[in-house]
PDB file of C-alpha atoms in Angstrom:
ATOM      1  CA  MET A   1     -24.261  -3.111  13.688  1.00 90.00           C
ATOM      2  CA  ALA A   2     -22.186  -6.161  12.794  1.00 97.00           C
ATOM      3  CA  LYS A   3     -19.915  -8.413  14.809  1.00 98.00           C
ATOM      4  CA  VAL A   4     -16.397  -7.663  13.584  1.00 98.00           C
ATOM      5  CA  ALA A   5     -12.912  -8.998  14.281  1.00 98.00           C
ATOM      6  CA  PHE A   6      -9.735  -7.071  13.438  1.00 98.00           C
ATOM      7  CA  ILE A   7      -6.371  -8.832  13.299  1.00 98.00           C
ATOM      8  CA  GLY A   8      -3.221  -6.689  13.360  1.00 98.00           C
ATOM      9  CA  LEU A   9      -2.960  -3.423  15.294  1.00 98.00           C
ATOM     10  CA  GLY A  10       0.016  -1.660  13.773  1.00 95.00           C
ATOM     11  CA  VAL A  11       0.109   2.031  12.876  1.00 94.00           C
ATOM     12  CA  MET A  12      -2.638   1.381  10.318  1.00 96.00           C
ATOM     13  CA  GLY A  13      -4.724  -1.316  11.952  1.00 98.00           C
ATOM     14  CA  PHE A  14      -5.016   0.302  15.380  1.00 98.00           C
ATOM     15  CA  PRO A  15      -6.951   3.374  14.175  1.00 98.00           C
ATOM     16  CA  MET A  16      -8.811   1.433  11.466  1.00 98.00           C
ATOM     17  CA  ALA A  17     -10.223  -0.933  14.076  1.00 98.00           C
ATOM     18  CA  GLY A  18     -11.076   2.096  16.188  1.00 98.00           C
ATOM     19  CA  HIS A  19     -13.149   3.610  13.373  1.00 98.00           C
ATOM     20  CA  LEU A  20     -15.029   0.331  12.971  1.00 98.00           C
ATOM     21  CA  LYS A  21     -15.947   0.554  16.656  1.00 98.00           C
ATOM     22  CA  GLU A  22     -16.645   4.285  17.035  1.00 97.00           C
ATOM     23  CA  LYS A  23     -17.716   5.486  13.603  1.00 97.00           C
ATOM     24  CA  GLY A  24     -19.192   2.221  12.357  1.00 98.00           C
ATOM     25  CA  GLY A  25     -20.797   1.337  15.678  1.00 97.00           C
ATOM     26  CA  HIS A  26     -19.804  -2.313  15.331  1.00 98.00           C
ATOM     27  CA  ASP A  27     -19.078  -4.880  18.010  1.00 98.00           C
ATOM     28  CA  VAL A  28     -15.320  -5.257  17.550  1.00 98.00           C
ATOM     29  CA  THR A  29     -12.928  -7.894  18.880  1.00 98.00           C
ATOM     30  CA  VAL A  30      -9.216  -7.450  18.162  1.00 98.00           C
ATOM     31  CA  TYR A  31      -6.103  -9.588  18.112  1.00 98.00           C
ATOM     32  CA  ASN A  32      -2.476  -8.507  17.952  1.00 98.00           C
ATOM     33  CA  ARG A  33       0.678 -10.591  18.160  1.00 95.00           C
ATOM     34  CA  THR A  34       1.824  -8.314  20.998  1.00 96.00           C
ATOM     35  CA  ALA A  35      -1.056  -8.749  23.441  1.00 96.00           C
ATOM     36  CA  ALA A  36      -0.359  -5.467  25.228  1.00 97.00           C
ATOM     37  CA  LYS A  37      -1.242  -3.575  22.051  1.00 97.00           C
ATOM     38  CA  ALA A  38      -4.616  -5.328  21.913  1.00 98.00           C
ATOM     39  CA  SER A  39      -5.224  -4.466  25.565  1.00 98.00           C
ATOM     40  CA  ASP A  40      -4.357  -0.833  24.899  1.00 98.00           C
ATOM     41  CA  TRP A  41      -6.818  -0.781  22.005  1.00 98.00           C
ATOM     42  CA  ALA A  42      -9.593  -2.294  24.129  1.00 98.00           C
ATOM     43  CA  LYS A  43      -9.006   0.269  26.880  1.00 97.00           C
ATOM     44  CA  LYS A  44      -9.161   3.119  24.381  1.00 97.00           C
ATOM     45  CA  PHE A  45     -12.146   1.987  22.327  1.00 97.00           C
ATOM     46  CA  GLY A  46     -14.038  -0.349  24.639  1.00 94.00           C
ATOM     47  CA  GLY A  47     -13.951  -3.460  22.486  1.00 90.00           C
ATOM     48  CA  GLN A  48     -12.847  -6.989  23.292  1.00 96.00           C
ATOM     49  CA  THR A  49      -9.634  -8.916  22.699  1.00 98.00           C
ATOM     50  CA  GLY A  50      -9.087 -12.465  21.478  1.00 97.00           C
ATOM     51  CA  ALA A  51      -6.275 -14.740  22.643  1.00 97.00           C
ATOM     52  CA  THR A  52      -5.712 -16.031  19.094  1.00 98.00           C
ATOM     53  CA  PRO A  53      -6.853 -14.946  15.627  1.00 98.00           C
ATOM     54  CA  ALA A  54      -9.297 -17.866  15.593  1.00 98.00           C
ATOM     55  CA  LYS A  55     -10.826 -16.881  18.921  1.00 98.00           C
ATOM     56  CA  ALA A  56     -11.129 -13.240  17.887  1.00 98.00           C
ATOM     57  CA  ALA A  57     -12.865 -14.322  14.667  1.00 98.00           C
ATOM     58  CA  LYS A  58     -15.347 -16.678  16.352  1.00 97.00           C
ATOM     59  CA  ASP A  59     -18.939 -15.786  15.404  1.00 97.00           C
ATOM     60  CA  ALA A  60     -17.806 -12.620  13.559  1.00 98.00           C
ATOM     61  CA  ASP A  61     -19.711 -11.518  10.466  1.00 98.00           C
ATOM     62  CA  PHE A  62     -16.651  -9.709   9.098  1.00 98.00           C
ATOM     63  CA  VAL A  63     -13.006 -10.420   9.844  1.00 98.00           C
ATOM     64  CA  PHE A  64     -10.321  -7.880   8.875  1.00 98.00           C
ATOM     65  CA  THR A  65      -6.602  -8.568   8.653  1.00 98.00           C
ATOM     66  CA  CYS A  66      -3.877  -5.917   8.393  1.00 98.00           C
ATOM     67  CA  VAL A  67      -0.407  -7.362   8.916  1.00 98.00           C
ATOM     68  CA  GLY A  68       3.099  -7.069   7.488  1.00 94.00           C
ATOM     69  CA  ASN A  69       3.571  -9.368   4.514  1.00 96.00           C
ATOM     70  CA  ASP A  70       2.486 -12.584   2.784  1.00 97.00           C
ATOM     71  CA  ASP A  71       3.940 -14.882   5.436  1.00 97.00           C
ATOM     72  CA  ASP A  72       2.392 -12.882   8.293  1.00 97.00           C
ATOM     73  CA  LEU A  73      -0.907 -13.039   6.454  1.00 98.00           C
ATOM     74  CA  ARG A  74      -0.741 -16.794   6.009  1.00 98.00           C
ATOM     75  CA  SER A  75       0.089 -17.150   9.704  1.00 97.00           C
ATOM     76  CA  VAL A  76      -3.009 -15.280  10.921  1.00 98.00           C
ATOM     77  CA  THR A  77      -5.391 -16.797   8.366  1.00 98.00           C
ATOM     78  CA  ILE A  78      -4.510 -20.372   7.413  1.00 97.00           C
ATOM     79  CA  GLY A  79      -1.880 -21.081  10.075  1.00 93.00           C
ATOM     80  CA  GLU A  80      -2.488 -22.851  13.356  1.00 92.00           C
ATOM     81  CA  HIS A  81      -5.128 -20.844  15.247  1.00 96.00           C
ATOM     82  CA  GLY A  82      -5.647 -18.702  12.127  1.00 98.00           C
ATOM     83  CA  VAL A  83      -8.947 -16.919  11.567  1.00 98.00           C
ATOM     84  CA  LEU A  84     -10.243 -19.427   9.025  1.00 98.00           C
ATOM     85  CA  SER A  85     -10.263 -22.120  11.709  1.00 97.00           C
ATOM     86  CA  GLY A  86     -12.618 -19.965  13.782  1.00 96.00           C
ATOM     87  CA  MET A  87     -14.837 -18.220  11.239  1.00 98.00           C
ATOM     88  CA  LYS A  88     -18.445 -19.222  10.762  1.00 98.00           C
ATOM     89  CA  LYS A  89     -19.959 -20.175   7.426  1.00 98.00           C
ATOM     90  CA  GLY A  90     -21.160 -17.206   5.414  1.00 98.00           C
ATOM     91  CA  ALA A  91     -18.759 -14.745   7.064  1.00 98.00           C
ATOM     92  CA  ILE A  92     -16.520 -12.446   5.024  1.00 98.00           C
ATOM     93  CA  LEU A  93     -12.734 -12.189   5.352  1.00 98.00           C
ATOM     94  CA  ILE A  94     -11.352  -8.779   4.271  1.00 98.00           C
ATOM     95  CA  ASP A  95      -7.598  -8.382   3.988  1.00 98.00           C
ATOM     96  CA  ASN A  96      -6.165  -4.844   4.200  1.00 98.00           C
ATOM     97  CA  THR A  97      -2.531  -5.986   4.032  1.00 98.00           C
ATOM     98  CA  THR A  98      -0.442  -4.849   1.076  1.00 97.00           C
ATOM     99  CA  ALA A  99       0.523  -8.289  -0.166  1.00 97.00           C
ATOM    100  CA  SER A 100       0.896 -10.253  -3.391  1.00 97.00           C
ATOM    101  CA  ALA A 101      -1.981 -11.060  -5.731  1.00 98.00           C
ATOM    102  CA  GLU A 102      -0.831 -14.670  -5.467  1.00 97.00           C
ATOM    103  CA  VAL A 103      -1.482 -14.895  -1.722  1.00 98.00           C
ATOM    104  CA  ALA A 104      -4.867 -13.217  -2.220  1.00 98.00           C
ATOM    105  CA  ARG A 105      -5.923 -15.986  -4.598  1.00 98.00           C
ATOM    106  CA  GLU A 106      -4.499 -18.570  -2.201  1.00 98.00           C
ATOM    107  CA  LEU A 107      -6.618 -17.197   0.632  1.00 98.00           C
ATOM    108  CA  GLU A 108      -9.725 -17.086  -1.542  1.00 98.00           C
ATOM    109  CA  ALA A 109      -9.331 -20.813  -2.214  1.00 98.00           C
ATOM    110  CA  ALA A 110      -8.782 -21.564   1.480  1.00 98.00           C
ATOM    111  CA  ALA A 111     -11.783 -19.440   2.447  1.00 98.00           C
ATOM    112  CA  LYS A 112     -14.056 -21.232  -0.024  1.00 98.00           C
ATOM    113  CA  GLU A 113     -13.230 -24.535   1.657  1.00 97.00           C
ATOM    114  CA  LYS A 114     -14.650 -23.041   4.877  1.00 97.00           C
ATOM    115  CA  ALA A 115     -17.716 -21.544   3.090  1.00 98.00           C
ATOM    116  CA  VAL A 116     -16.265 -18.083   3.793  1.00 98.00           C
ATOM    117  CA  SER A 117     -16.093 -15.231   1.257  1.00 98.00           C
ATOM    118  CA  PHE A 118     -12.883 -13.263   0.680  1.00 98.00           C
ATOM    119  CA  ILE A 119     -11.920  -9.768  -0.477  1.00 98.00           C
ATOM    120  CA  ASP A 120      -8.395  -8.446  -0.911  1.00 98.00           C
ATOM    121  CA  ALA A 121      -8.610  -4.792   0.080  1.00 98.00           C
ATOM    122  CA  PRO A 122      -5.224  -3.047   0.364  1.00 98.00           C
ATOM    123  CA  VAL A 123      -5.355   0.602   1.377  1.00 98.00           C
ATOM    124  CA  SER A 124      -3.624   3.853   0.470  1.00 95.00           C
ATOM    125  CA  GLY A 125      -3.409   7.031   2.500  1.00 92.00           C
ATOM    126  CA  GLY A 126      -0.775   6.190   5.081  1.00 89.00           C
ATOM    127  CA  GLN A 127      -0.909   6.563   8.840  1.00 90.00           C
ATOM    128  CA  ALA A 128      -2.647   9.939   8.624  1.00 90.00           C
ATOM    129  CA  GLY A 129      -5.327   8.494   6.365  1.00 94.00           C
ATOM    130  CA  ALA A 130      -5.896   5.626   8.782  1.00 96.00           C
ATOM    131  CA  GLU A 131      -6.099   7.926  11.797  1.00 96.00           C
ATOM    132  CA  ASN A 132      -8.534  10.279  10.047  1.00 97.00           C
ATOM    133  CA  GLY A 133     -10.619   7.480   8.545  1.00 98.00           C
ATOM    134  CA  VAL A 134     -10.082   8.663   4.955  1.00 98.00           C
ATOM    135  CA  LEU A 135      -8.236   5.769   3.339  1.00 98.00           C
ATOM    136  CA  THR A 136      -8.621   4.704  -0.260  1.00 98.00           C
ATOM    137  CA  VAL A 137      -9.494   1.004  -0.415  1.00 98.00           C
ATOM    138  CA  MET A 138      -8.880  -1.070  -3.551  1.00 98.00           C
ATOM    139  CA  CYS A 139     -10.903  -4.280  -3.526  1.00 98.00           C
ATOM    140  CA  GLY A 140     -10.765  -7.561  -5.382  1.00 98.00           C
ATOM    141  CA  GLY A 141     -13.689  -9.970  -5.145  1.00 98.00           C
ATOM    142  CA  ASP A 142     -17.159 -10.674  -6.443  1.00 98.00           C
ATOM    143  CA  GLN A 143     -19.851  -7.999  -6.566  1.00 98.00           C
ATOM    144  CA  GLU A 144     -22.175  -9.634  -4.035  1.00 98.00           C
ATOM    145  CA  THR A 145     -19.462  -9.941  -1.381  1.00 98.00           C
ATOM    146  CA  PHE A 146     -18.250  -6.405  -2.066  1.00 98.00           C
ATOM    147  CA  ASP A 147     -21.763  -4.992  -1.673  1.00 98.00           C
ATOM    148  CA  LYS A 148     -22.037  -6.626   1.758  1.00 98.00           C
ATOM    149  CA  ALA A 149     -18.593  -5.515   2.889  1.00 98.00           C
ATOM    150  CA  LYS A 150     -18.508  -1.940   1.595  1.00 98.00           C
ATOM    151  CA  PRO A 151     -20.824  -0.392   4.242  1.00 98.00           C
ATOM    152  CA  VAL A 152     -18.518  -1.803   6.927  1.00 98.00           C
ATOM    153  CA  ILE A 153     -15.296  -0.758   5.177  1.00 98.00           C
ATOM    154  CA  ASP A 154     -16.746   2.749   4.791  1.00 98.00           C
ATOM    155  CA  ALA A 155     -16.054   3.370   8.495  1.00 98.00           C
ATOM    156  CA  TYR A 156     -12.357   3.992   7.789  1.00 98.00           C
ATOM    157  CA  ALA A 157     -12.457   5.027   4.122  1.00 98.00           C
ATOM    158  CA  ARG A 158     -13.356   7.938   1.878  1.00 97.00           C
ATOM    159  CA  MET A 159     -13.131   5.850  -1.310  1.00 98.00           C
ATOM    160  CA  VAL A 160     -13.883   2.147  -1.693  1.00 98.00           C
ATOM    161  CA  GLY A 161     -13.815   0.612  -5.164  1.00 98.00           C
ATOM    162  CA  LEU A 162     -14.195  -2.878  -6.623  1.00 98.00           C
ATOM    163  CA  MET A 163     -11.345  -3.329  -9.116  1.00 98.00           C
ATOM    164  CA  GLY A 164     -12.163  -6.829 -10.351  1.00 98.00           C
ATOM    165  CA  PRO A 165     -11.893 -10.417  -9.105  1.00 98.00           C
ATOM    166  CA  VAL A 166      -9.756 -11.473  -6.148  1.00 98.00           C
ATOM    167  CA  GLY A 167      -6.200 -10.240  -6.690  1.00 98.00           C
ATOM    168  CA  ALA A 168      -7.283  -7.100  -8.546  1.00 98.00           C
ATOM    169  CA  GLY A 169      -7.143  -5.043  -5.352  1.00 98.00           C
ATOM    170  CA  GLN A 170      -3.494  -5.970  -4.807  1.00 98.00           C
ATOM    171  CA  LEU A 171      -2.636  -5.332  -8.459  1.00 98.00           C
ATOM    172  CA  THR A 172      -4.248  -1.883  -8.177  1.00 98.00           C
ATOM    173  CA  LYS A 173      -2.182  -1.141  -5.065  1.00 98.00           C
ATOM    174  CA  MET A 174       0.916  -2.115  -7.033  1.00 98.00           C
ATOM    175  CA  MET A 175       0.005   0.487  -9.660  1.00 98.00           C
ATOM    176  CA  ASN A 176      -0.451   3.005  -6.842  1.00 97.00           C
ATOM    177  CA  GLN A 177       3.066   2.328  -5.528  1.00 97.00           C
ATOM    178  CA  ILE A 178       4.572   2.525  -9.036  1.00 98.00           C
ATOM    179  CA  CYS A 179       3.067   6.000  -9.414  1.00 97.00           C
ATOM    180  CA  ILE A 180       4.250   7.155  -5.992  1.00 96.00           C
ATOM    181  CA  ALA A 181       7.815   5.939  -6.580  1.00 97.00           C
ATOM    182  CA  GLY A 182       8.153   7.937  -9.778  1.00 98.00           C
ATOM    183  CA  ILE A 183       6.460  11.050  -8.397  1.00 98.00           C
ATOM    184  CA  VAL A 184       8.597  11.193  -5.252  1.00 98.00           C
ATOM    185  CA  GLN A 185      11.820  10.757  -7.227  1.00 98.00           C
ATOM    186  CA  GLY A 186      10.793  13.526  -9.615  1.00 98.00           C
ATOM    187  CA  LEU A 187       9.848  15.852  -6.753  1.00 98.00           C
ATOM    188  CA  SER A 188      13.134  15.100  -4.982  1.00 98.00           C
ATOM    189  CA  GLU A 189      15.148  15.929  -8.087  1.00 98.00           C
ATOM    190  CA  ALA A 190      13.167  19.147  -8.655  1.00 98.00           C
ATOM    191  CA  ILE A 191      13.701  20.381  -5.088  1.00 98.00           C
ATOM    192  CA  HIS A 192      17.385  19.426  -5.249  1.00 98.00           C
ATOM    193  CA  PHE A 193      17.748  21.268  -8.564  1.00 98.00           C
ATOM    194  CA  GLY A 194      15.986  24.339  -7.189  1.00 98.00           C
ATOM    195  CA  LYS A 195      18.159  24.488  -4.080  1.00 97.00           C
ATOM    196  CA  GLN A 196      21.319  24.091  -6.149  1.00 97.00           C
ATOM    197  CA  SER A 197      20.088  26.986  -8.303  1.00 98.00           C
ATOM    198  CA  GLY A 198      19.472  29.231  -5.296  1.00 98.00           C
ATOM    199  CA  LEU A 199      15.706  29.435  -5.770  1.00 98.00           C
ATOM    200  CA  ASP A 200      13.191  29.979  -2.954  1.00 98.00           C
ATOM    201  CA  ILE A 201      11.616  26.517  -2.860  1.00 98.00           C
ATOM    202  CA  GLU A 202       8.439  27.684  -1.134  1.00 97.00           C
ATOM    203  CA  LYS A 203       7.814  30.349  -3.770  1.00 98.00           C
ATOM    204  CA  VAL A 204       8.501  27.931  -6.603  1.00 98.00           C
ATOM    205  CA  ILE A 205       6.212  25.231  -5.221  1.00 98.00           C
ATOM    206  CA  ASP A 206       3.447  27.762  -4.629  1.00 97.00           C
ATOM    207  CA  VAL A 207       3.470  28.443  -8.364  1.00 98.00           C
ATOM    208  CA  ILE A 208       4.147  25.058  -9.962  1.00 98.00           C
ATOM    209  CA  SER A 209       1.811  23.162  -7.611  1.00 97.00           C
ATOM    210  CA  LYS A 210      -1.090  24.973  -9.291  1.00 97.00           C
ATOM    211  CA  GLY A 211      -0.150  23.588 -12.705  1.00 97.00           C
ATOM    212  CA  ALA A 212       0.478  20.215 -14.317  1.00 98.00           C
ATOM    213  CA  ALA A 213       3.385  19.433 -11.952  1.00 97.00           C
ATOM    214  CA  GLY A 214       1.124  19.461  -8.889  1.00 97.00           C
ATOM    215  CA  SER A 215       0.613  16.301  -6.824  1.00 97.00           C
ATOM    216  CA  TRP A 216      -0.371  15.127  -3.358  1.00 94.00           C
ATOM    217  CA  GLN A 217       3.283  14.530  -2.613  1.00 96.00           C
ATOM    218  CA  MET A 218       4.168  18.087  -3.611  1.00 97.00           C
ATOM    219  CA  GLU A 219       1.393  19.640  -1.531  1.00 96.00           C
ATOM    220  CA  ASN A 220       1.997  17.532   1.565  1.00 93.00           C
ATOM    221  CA  ARG A 221       5.742  16.838   1.590  1.00 95.00           C
ATOM    222  CA  HIS A 222       7.641  19.707  -0.040  1.00 97.00           C
ATOM    223  CA  LYS A 223       8.024  21.746   3.164  1.00 97.00           C
ATOM    224  CA  THR A 224       9.409  18.904   5.252  1.00 97.00           C
ATOM    225  CA  MET A 225      11.631  17.791   2.383  1.00 97.00           C
ATOM    226  CA  ASP A 226      13.054  21.309   2.068  1.00 97.00           C
ATOM    227  CA  GLN A 227      13.728  21.248   5.833  1.00 96.00           C
ATOM    228  CA  GLY A 228      15.411  17.836   5.659  1.00 96.00           C
ATOM    229  CA  LYS A 229      12.782  16.233   7.906  1.00 97.00           C
ATOM    230  CA  TYR A 230      11.689  12.730   7.012  1.00 97.00           C
ATOM    231  CA  ASP A 231       9.511  11.353   9.794  1.00 93.00           C
ATOM    232  CA  PHE A 232       6.076  12.189   8.433  1.00 87.00           C
ATOM    233  CA  GLY A 233       4.743   9.124   6.696  1.00 81.00           C
ATOM    234  CA  PHE A 234       5.208   5.768   5.001  1.00 89.00           C
ATOM    235  CA  ALA A 235       8.590   4.268   5.912  1.00 94.00           C
ATOM    236  CA  VAL A 236      11.277   3.362   3.389  1.00 97.00           C
ATOM    237  CA  ASP A 237      11.373  -0.237   4.677  1.00 97.00           C
ATOM    238  CA  TRP A 238       7.665  -0.580   3.900  1.00 95.00           C
ATOM    239  CA  MET A 239       8.042   0.973   0.469  1.00 97.00           C
ATOM    240  CA  ARG A 240      10.834  -1.429  -0.431  1.00 98.00           C
ATOM    241  CA  LYS A 241       8.624  -4.323   0.664  1.00 97.00           C
ATOM    242  CA  ASP A 242       5.874  -3.028  -1.602  1.00 97.00           C
ATOM    243  CA  LEU A 243       8.209  -2.440  -4.545  1.00 98.00           C
ATOM    244  CA  ASP A 244       9.555  -5.972  -4.179  1.00 98.00           C
ATOM    245  CA  ILE A 245       5.975  -7.210  -4.584  1.00 97.00           C
ATOM    246  CA  VAL A 246       5.570  -4.960  -7.641  1.00 98.00           C
ATOM    247  CA  LEU A 247       8.785  -6.090  -9.318  1.00 98.00           C
ATOM    248  CA  THR A 248       8.082  -9.755  -8.617  1.00 97.00           C
ATOM    249  CA  GLU A 249       4.663  -9.423 -10.250  1.00 98.00           C
ATOM    250  CA  ALA A 250       6.215  -7.562 -13.194  1.00 98.00           C
ATOM    251  CA  ARG A 251       8.623 -10.437 -13.790  1.00 97.00           C
ATOM    252  CA  ARG A 252       5.638 -12.764 -13.793  1.00 96.00           C
ATOM    253  CA  ASN A 253       3.408 -10.756 -16.144  1.00 97.00           C
ATOM    254  CA  GLY A 254       6.139  -9.365 -18.392  1.00 98.00           C
ATOM    255  CA  ALA A 255       5.622  -5.676 -17.541  1.00 98.00           C
ATOM    256  CA  LYS A 256       8.643  -3.413 -18.097  1.00 98.00           C
ATOM    257  CA  LEU A 257       9.261  -1.154 -15.090  1.00 98.00           C
ATOM    258  CA  PRO A 258      12.700   0.448 -15.534  1.00 98.00           C
ATOM    259  CA  LEU A 259      11.949   3.563 -13.464  1.00 98.00           C
ATOM    260  CA  THR A 260      10.387   1.594 -10.613  1.00 98.00           C
ATOM    261  CA  ALA A 261      13.386  -0.754 -10.500  1.00 98.00           C
ATOM    262  CA  LEU A 262      15.749   2.222 -10.410  1.00 98.00           C
ATOM    263  CA  VAL A 263      13.854   4.014  -7.622  1.00 98.00           C
ATOM    264  CA  ASP A 264      13.820   0.767  -5.644  1.00 98.00           C
ATOM    265  CA  GLN A 265      17.627   0.802  -5.830  1.00 98.00           C
ATOM    266  CA  PHE A 266      17.624   4.430  -4.694  1.00 98.00           C
ATOM    267  CA  TYR A 267      15.558   3.452  -1.641  1.00 98.00           C
ATOM    268  CA  GLY A 268      18.188   0.794  -0.979  1.00 98.00           C
ATOM    269  CA  ASP A 269      20.749   3.605  -0.885  1.00 98.00           C
ATOM    270  CA  VAL A 270      18.574   5.458   1.657  1.00 98.00           C
ATOM    271  CA  GLN A 271      18.484   2.326   3.818  1.00 98.00           C
ATOM    272  CA  ALA A 272      22.280   2.160   3.637  1.00 98.00           C
ATOM    273  CA  MET A 273      22.332   5.750   4.929  1.00 98.00           C
ATOM    274  CA  GLY A 274      20.373   4.589   7.997  1.00 98.00           C
ATOM    275  CA  GLY A 275      17.037   5.824   6.675  1.00 98.00           C
ATOM    276  CA  ASN A 276      15.037   2.617   7.065  1.00 98.00           C
ATOM    277  CA  ARG A 277      12.344   4.374   9.066  1.00 96.00           C
ATOM    278  CA  TRP A 278      12.477   7.688   7.230  1.00 97.00           C
ATOM    279  CA  ASP A 279       9.434   8.410   5.101  1.00 96.00           C
ATOM    280  CA  THR A 280       9.474   7.890   1.349  1.00 97.00           C
ATOM    281  CA  SER A 281      10.239  11.552   0.600  1.00 97.00           C
ATOM    282  CA  SER A 282      13.769  10.873   1.895  1.00 98.00           C
ATOM    283  CA  LEU A 283      14.867  10.187  -1.672  1.00 98.00           C
ATOM    284  CA  LEU A 284      15.941  13.850  -1.486  1.00 98.00           C
ATOM    285  CA  ALA A 285      18.384  13.015   1.339  1.00 98.00           C
ATOM    286  CA  ARG A 286      20.131  10.634  -1.038  1.00 98.00           C
ATOM    287  CA  LEU A 287      20.675  13.440  -3.550  1.00 98.00           C
ATOM    288  CA  GLU A 288      21.908  15.827  -0.859  1.00 97.00           C
ATOM    289  CA  ARG A 289      24.359  13.499   0.827  1.00 93.00           C
ATOM    290  CA  LYS A 290      27.922  14.818   0.862  1.00 78.00           C
TER     291      LYS A 290
END
């Protein structure tokens, strides 16, 4: 059992912190910007709450952060009352936010000044993966720190991998989002094409999902897409945030991402349709609009 702090109790962080308490058996203290959410978590899981990130992180062996974006991350780590002002020497800071590789390296430098180790550890698997404790975690850091952190991370993950030095976890997550963007657009076009052709979508998917066209998105989203239901996963607003990170990094490293840039524009169209909180499979709604 370790002493753990978890900062950020959104749709991902709330269950992740719960797995650290129940499945991992750790002593968990949480902080959330909306204090009522932290209180709700403590009532459900029996942990403690901290009045600030720094107070939640005091004496913790491992501190997890899972917030919205780079600026939110800076606020809860290096900002006033951030976790790094409360963490003890030798502790490990693990960031599960999907953020830029640049901010990951920035936090590593700030952590070193406090004699704290750092791992960037963005996750994939969505809300369902967080609730079921089966997330994929992509880590950037040194091997020694990773080896210490992995048994703790395992509480909410089915796959935890070290991708390289700090920043590599975020770069891997960017690759993940590039793949998803292209796959969802392709699946949307296929379903749209099939419906326009008068095919039975369920019958078609039952066949093609067993071949080279098969994907997680096809298996898990085709039925709701065919029904025009888009409230089953990762929101369009979040995807656009992630794709902005991807495209910014691509401009920096010279990568050519024409399809990703195009799908990002398509998600902008979905937002204009009022689909900000629809899940990412709502690219089909864009094709079906009258």
